[in-house]
Amino acid sequence: ETGVTQTPRHLVMGMTNKKSLKCEQHLGHNAMYWYKQSAKKPLELMFVYNFKEQTENNSVPSRFSPECPNSSHLFLHLHTLQPEDSALYLCASSQGELLKNEQFFGPGTRLTVL
Amino acid sequence: SQKIEQNSEALNIQEGKTATLTCNYTNYSPAYLQWYRQDPGRGPVFLLLIRENEKEKRKERLKVTFDTTLKQSLFHITASQPADSATYLCALANNAGNMLTFGGGTRLMVKP
């Protein structure tokens, strides 16, 4: 185990639903991240949080809304998603300088949008 | 635009041989380069990090090189084992710390 947990592991939702993905890290890291991994596409960085403050938003549509209440927890709120949003959503954490150090990934949430 | 290329075709090698995976990049001046391993249905696992001023890094059976002139990193696994079979991802980070870009990964299959 990497010390980063994600729930749920699998999620199926309709385009009109609202759901949330949860990530928790037990490593005492200062930074947390959301990534999207679609079939046959590279891993894409979505959001970056440093000490619960958002520092990066890589042109992600507003139907994805992150929330970081503290340095250990990260949420991704989903609403009115499209079928092309179906993917593996990965959470990661790291310590120290953002994006320059080893990242610890969770197991991911496999999302299917119908 | 920035581009990272990893061989999208699977690499098949015999157990005991050295596996060499390539990561090429264009329109990018990375300060750090990382290699990860990803097994099906799981998140990536960090393997090695190399900085732009380092030519080579080793960890047990793993070796990474970083040539900023050729804009290329090579990832070697010596004495490969079937358990090394996985997808290997390279990722490039800039100095500003606001971007980490992943390659598409190369699938390695080590046959007994």
Short mmCIF file of C-alpha atoms in Angstrom, two decimals:
data_model
loop_
_atom_site.label_atom_id
_atom_site.label_comp_id
_atom_site.label_asym_id
_atom_site.label_seq_id
_atom_site.Cartn_x
_atom_site.Cartn_y
_atom_site.Cartn_z
CA GLU A 1 0.00 0.00 0.00
CA THR A 2 1.21 3.50 -0.83
CA GLY A 3 -0.46 5.34 2.04
CA VAL A 4 -2.97 6.99 -0.31
CA THR A 5 -6.51 5.65 -0.33
CA GLN A 6 -9.32 6.44 -2.74
CA THR A 7 -13.04 5.73 -2.59
CA PRO A 8 -15.00 4.50 -4.32
CA ARG A 9 -12.87 2.20 -6.43
CA HIS A 10 -15.56 1.99 -9.11
CA LEU A 11 -18.35 4.40 -9.97
CA VAL A 12 -21.04 4.36 -12.63
CA MET A 13 -23.08 7.51 -13.03
CA GLY A 14 -25.53 9.08 -15.43
CA MET A 15 -24.88 12.43 -17.06
CA THR A 16 -27.33 14.19 -14.74
CA ASN A 17 -25.97 12.74 -11.50
CA LYS A 18 -23.80 14.42 -8.90
CA LYS A 19 -21.14 12.34 -7.20
CA SER A 20 -17.88 12.86 -5.32
CA LEU A 21 -14.55 11.06 -5.31
CA LYS A 22 -12.59 10.98 -2.09
CA CYS A 23 -8.85 10.73 -1.48
CA GLU A 24 -7.00 10.49 1.81
CA GLN A 25 -3.26 10.40 2.39
CA HIS A 26 -1.70 9.07 5.59
CA LEU A 27 1.84 10.22 4.82
CA GLY A 28 1.88 13.75 6.23
CA HIS A 29 2.55 15.23 2.78
CA ASN A 30 1.89 18.88 1.97
CA ALA A 31 0.79 18.46 -1.65
CA MET A 32 -2.08 16.54 -3.21
CA TYR A 33 -3.05 16.10 -6.84
CA TRP A 34 -5.82 14.84 -9.09
CA TYR A 35 -4.95 13.10 -12.36
CA LYS A 36 -7.08 11.69 -15.16
CA GLN A 37 -6.00 8.58 -17.08
CA SER A 38 -8.08 7.83 -20.18
CA ALA A 39 -7.66 4.78 -22.34
CA LYS A 40 -4.71 5.16 -24.70
CA LYS A 41 -3.89 8.66 -23.46
CA PRO A 42 -1.13 9.81 -21.13
CA LEU A 43 -1.81 10.62 -17.52
CA GLU A 44 -3.12 14.21 -17.31
CA LEU A 45 -2.59 16.47 -14.32
CA MET A 46 -5.89 18.15 -13.36
CA PHE A 47 -5.45 19.98 -10.06
CA VAL A 48 -2.65 20.73 -7.61
CA TYR A 49 -3.07 21.60 -3.95
CA ASN A 50 -0.30 22.75 -1.62
CA PHE A 51 -1.18 22.93 2.08
CA LYS A 52 -4.86 22.81 1.03
CA GLU A 53 -4.53 25.81 -1.30
CA GLN A 54 -5.13 25.21 -5.00
CA THR A 55 -2.12 26.23 -7.03
CA GLU A 56 -2.85 24.80 -10.45
CA ASN A 57 -5.94 24.11 -12.53
CA ASN A 58 -4.92 22.77 -15.91
CA SER A 59 -7.88 24.02 -17.97
CA VAL A 60 -10.22 21.48 -16.45
CA PRO A 61 -13.95 21.93 -17.25
CA SER A 62 -16.06 23.36 -14.45
CA ARG A 63 -18.09 20.16 -14.21
CA PHE A 64 -15.10 18.93 -12.17
CA SER A 65 -14.86 20.78 -8.86
CA PRO A 66 -12.06 19.97 -6.41
CA GLU A 67 -12.13 20.53 -2.68
CA CYS A 68 -9.29 20.23 -0.19
CA PRO A 69 -10.50 20.79 3.40
CA ASN A 70 -7.08 19.93 4.88
CA SER A 71 -3.70 18.59 3.80
CA SER A 72 -4.81 14.97 4.20
CA HIS A 73 -8.09 14.96 2.31
CA LEU A 74 -8.97 15.77 -1.27
CA PHE A 75 -12.31 15.52 -3.02
CA LEU A 76 -13.38 15.74 -6.64
CA HIS A 77 -17.03 16.72 -7.04
CA LEU A 78 -18.61 15.65 -10.31
CA HIS A 79 -21.76 16.98 -11.95
CA THR A 80 -23.30 16.82 -15.41
CA LEU A 81 -20.44 14.77 -16.77
CA GLN A 82 -20.12 13.55 -20.34
CA PRO A 83 -19.41 10.00 -21.54
CA GLU A 84 -15.92 11.12 -22.61
CA ASP A 85 -15.17 11.83 -18.94
CA SER A 86 -15.11 8.08 -18.33
CA ALA A 87 -11.58 7.31 -17.13
CA LEU A 88 -9.43 6.26 -14.19
CA TYR A 89 -9.12 9.16 -11.74
CA LEU A 90 -5.97 9.02 -9.68
CA CYS A 91 -5.07 10.93 -6.56
CA ALA A 92 -1.46 11.45 -5.54
CA SER A 93 0.49 13.18 -2.79
CA SER A 94 4.06 14.36 -2.36
CA GLN A 95 6.27 16.13 0.13
CA GLY A 96 8.31 19.26 -0.46
CA GLU A 97 8.50 21.14 -3.73
CA LEU A 98 5.47 20.69 -5.92
CA LEU A 99 5.73 18.17 -8.74
CA LYS A 100 9.50 17.77 -8.34
CA ASN A 101 9.56 14.90 -5.88
CA GLU A 102 8.37 11.34 -5.74
CA GLN A 103 4.59 11.11 -6.04
CA PHE A 104 2.59 8.51 -4.15
CA PHE A 105 -0.49 7.44 -6.08
CA GLY A 106 -3.69 5.92 -4.82
CA PRO A 107 -5.32 2.95 -6.58
CA GLY A 108 -7.68 5.18 -8.52
CA THR A 109 -11.43 5.38 -9.08
CA ARG A 110 -12.66 3.81 -12.31
CA LEU A 111 -15.46 6.14 -13.47
CA THR A 112 -17.99 5.23 -16.13
CA VAL A 113 -20.40 7.91 -17.34
CA LEU A 114 -23.47 6.56 -19.12
CA SER B 1 3.90 22.22 -28.37
CA GLN B 2 5.55 20.06 -25.71
CA LYS B 3 5.69 16.41 -26.56
CA ILE B 4 6.90 13.30 -24.75
CA GLU B 5 7.30 10.08 -26.71
CA GLN B 6 7.59 6.61 -25.35
CA ASN B 7 7.45 3.56 -27.55
CA SER B 8 3.77 2.68 -27.61
CA GLU B 9 4.47 -0.84 -28.80
CA ALA B 10 5.10 -3.48 -26.17
CA LEU B 11 8.68 -4.52 -25.54
CA ASN B 12 9.10 -8.30 -25.28
CA ILE B 13 12.33 -9.67 -23.84
CA GLN B 14 13.62 -12.90 -22.40
CA GLU B 15 14.15 -13.32 -18.67
CA GLY B 16 17.70 -12.45 -17.65
CA LYS B 17 18.23 -9.94 -20.45
CA THR B 18 18.49 -6.18 -20.02
CA ALA B 19 15.39 -4.18 -20.91
CA THR B 20 15.94 -0.67 -22.27
CA LEU B 21 13.05 1.77 -22.51
CA THR B 22 13.22 5.17 -24.17
CA CYS B 23 11.67 8.52 -23.32
CA ASN B 24 12.14 11.31 -25.89
CA TYR B 25 10.88 14.84 -25.53
CA THR B 26 10.60 17.95 -27.68
CA ASN B 27 9.89 21.63 -27.01
CA TYR B 28 10.63 21.09 -23.34
CA SER B 29 13.45 21.93 -20.93
CA PRO B 30 12.74 19.69 -17.96
CA ALA B 31 14.50 20.18 -14.69
CA TYR B 32 13.55 16.76 -13.38
CA LEU B 33 12.65 13.47 -14.98
CA GLN B 34 10.88 10.67 -13.15
CA TRP B 35 10.15 7.05 -13.99
CA TYR B 36 7.12 5.16 -12.69
CA ARG B 37 5.84 1.62 -12.97
CA GLN B 38 2.13 0.94 -13.43
CA ASP B 39 0.43 -2.44 -13.17
CA PRO B 40 -3.06 -2.98 -14.65
CA GLY B 41 -5.82 -1.46 -12.54
CA ARG B 42 -3.40 0.21 -10.14
CA GLY B 43 -1.83 3.61 -9.66
CA PRO B 44 1.73 4.33 -10.81
CA VAL B 45 4.57 3.55 -8.41
CA PHE B 46 7.64 5.79 -8.29
CA LEU B 47 10.95 4.22 -9.30
CA LEU B 48 13.64 6.83 -9.92
CA LEU B 49 14.15 10.58 -10.26
CA ILE B 50 17.02 12.22 -12.15
CA ARG B 51 17.84 15.92 -12.33
CA GLU B 52 18.96 17.81 -15.41
CA ASN B 53 22.52 18.12 -14.10
CA GLU B 54 22.80 14.37 -13.47
CA LYS B 55 23.81 12.01 -16.24
CA GLU B 56 22.97 8.72 -14.59
CA LYS B 57 21.17 7.30 -11.57
CA ARG B 58 21.08 3.73 -10.29
CA LYS B 59 18.92 1.80 -7.89
CA GLU B 60 19.45 -1.94 -7.52
CA ARG B 61 18.76 -3.43 -11.00
CA LEU B 62 17.51 -0.11 -12.39
CA LYS B 63 19.51 2.54 -14.20
CA VAL B 64 18.33 5.82 -15.69
CA THR B 65 20.26 8.16 -17.97
CA PHE B 66 19.33 11.71 -18.88
CA ASP B 67 20.80 13.38 -21.96
CA THR B 68 19.57 16.97 -22.25
CA THR B 69 21.39 17.40 -25.56
CA LEU B 70 19.63 14.47 -27.19
CA LYS B 71 16.48 15.27 -25.19
CA GLN B 72 16.25 11.67 -24.16
CA SER B 73 16.16 9.44 -21.10
CA LEU B 74 16.91 5.73 -21.15
CA PHE B 75 15.60 3.37 -18.48
CA HIS B 76 17.38 0.05 -18.06
CA ILE B 77 16.36 -3.03 -16.08
CA THR B 78 19.19 -5.52 -15.83
CA ALA B 79 18.69 -9.25 -15.19
CA SER B 80 15.01 -8.80 -15.99
CA GLN B 81 12.41 -11.05 -14.36
CA PRO B 82 8.80 -11.89 -15.29
CA ALA B 83 7.76 -9.82 -12.25
CA ASP B 84 9.17 -6.75 -14.02
CA SER B 85 6.36 -7.02 -16.59
CA ALA B 86 4.36 -3.79 -16.36
CA THR B 87 3.89 -0.43 -18.06
CA TYR B 88 6.67 2.08 -17.44
CA LEU B 89 5.94 5.80 -17.53
CA CYS B 90 8.34 8.71 -17.77
CA ALA B 91 7.34 12.13 -16.46
CA LEU B 92 8.99 15.51 -16.89
CA ALA B 93 8.78 18.37 -14.40
CA ASN B 94 9.75 21.96 -15.06
CA ASN B 95 11.73 24.18 -12.72
CA ALA B 96 8.73 26.33 -11.82
CA GLY B 97 7.07 23.33 -10.20
CA ASN B 98 3.75 23.94 -11.92
CA MET B 99 3.76 21.19 -14.49
CA LEU B 100 4.42 17.47 -14.56
CA THR B 101 3.87 15.88 -17.96
CA PHE B 102 3.65 12.13 -18.42
CA GLY B 103 4.48 10.06 -21.48
CA GLY B 104 2.06 7.44 -22.75
CA GLY B 105 4.10 4.60 -21.27
CA THR B 106 5.76 1.50 -22.67
CA ARG B 107 4.51 -1.98 -21.80
CA LEU B 108 7.27 -4.40 -20.93
CA MET B 109 6.74 -8.15 -21.12
CA VAL B 110 9.47 -10.39 -19.69
CA LYS B 111 9.09 -14.00 -20.74
CA PRO B 112 10.44 -16.87 -18.63
#
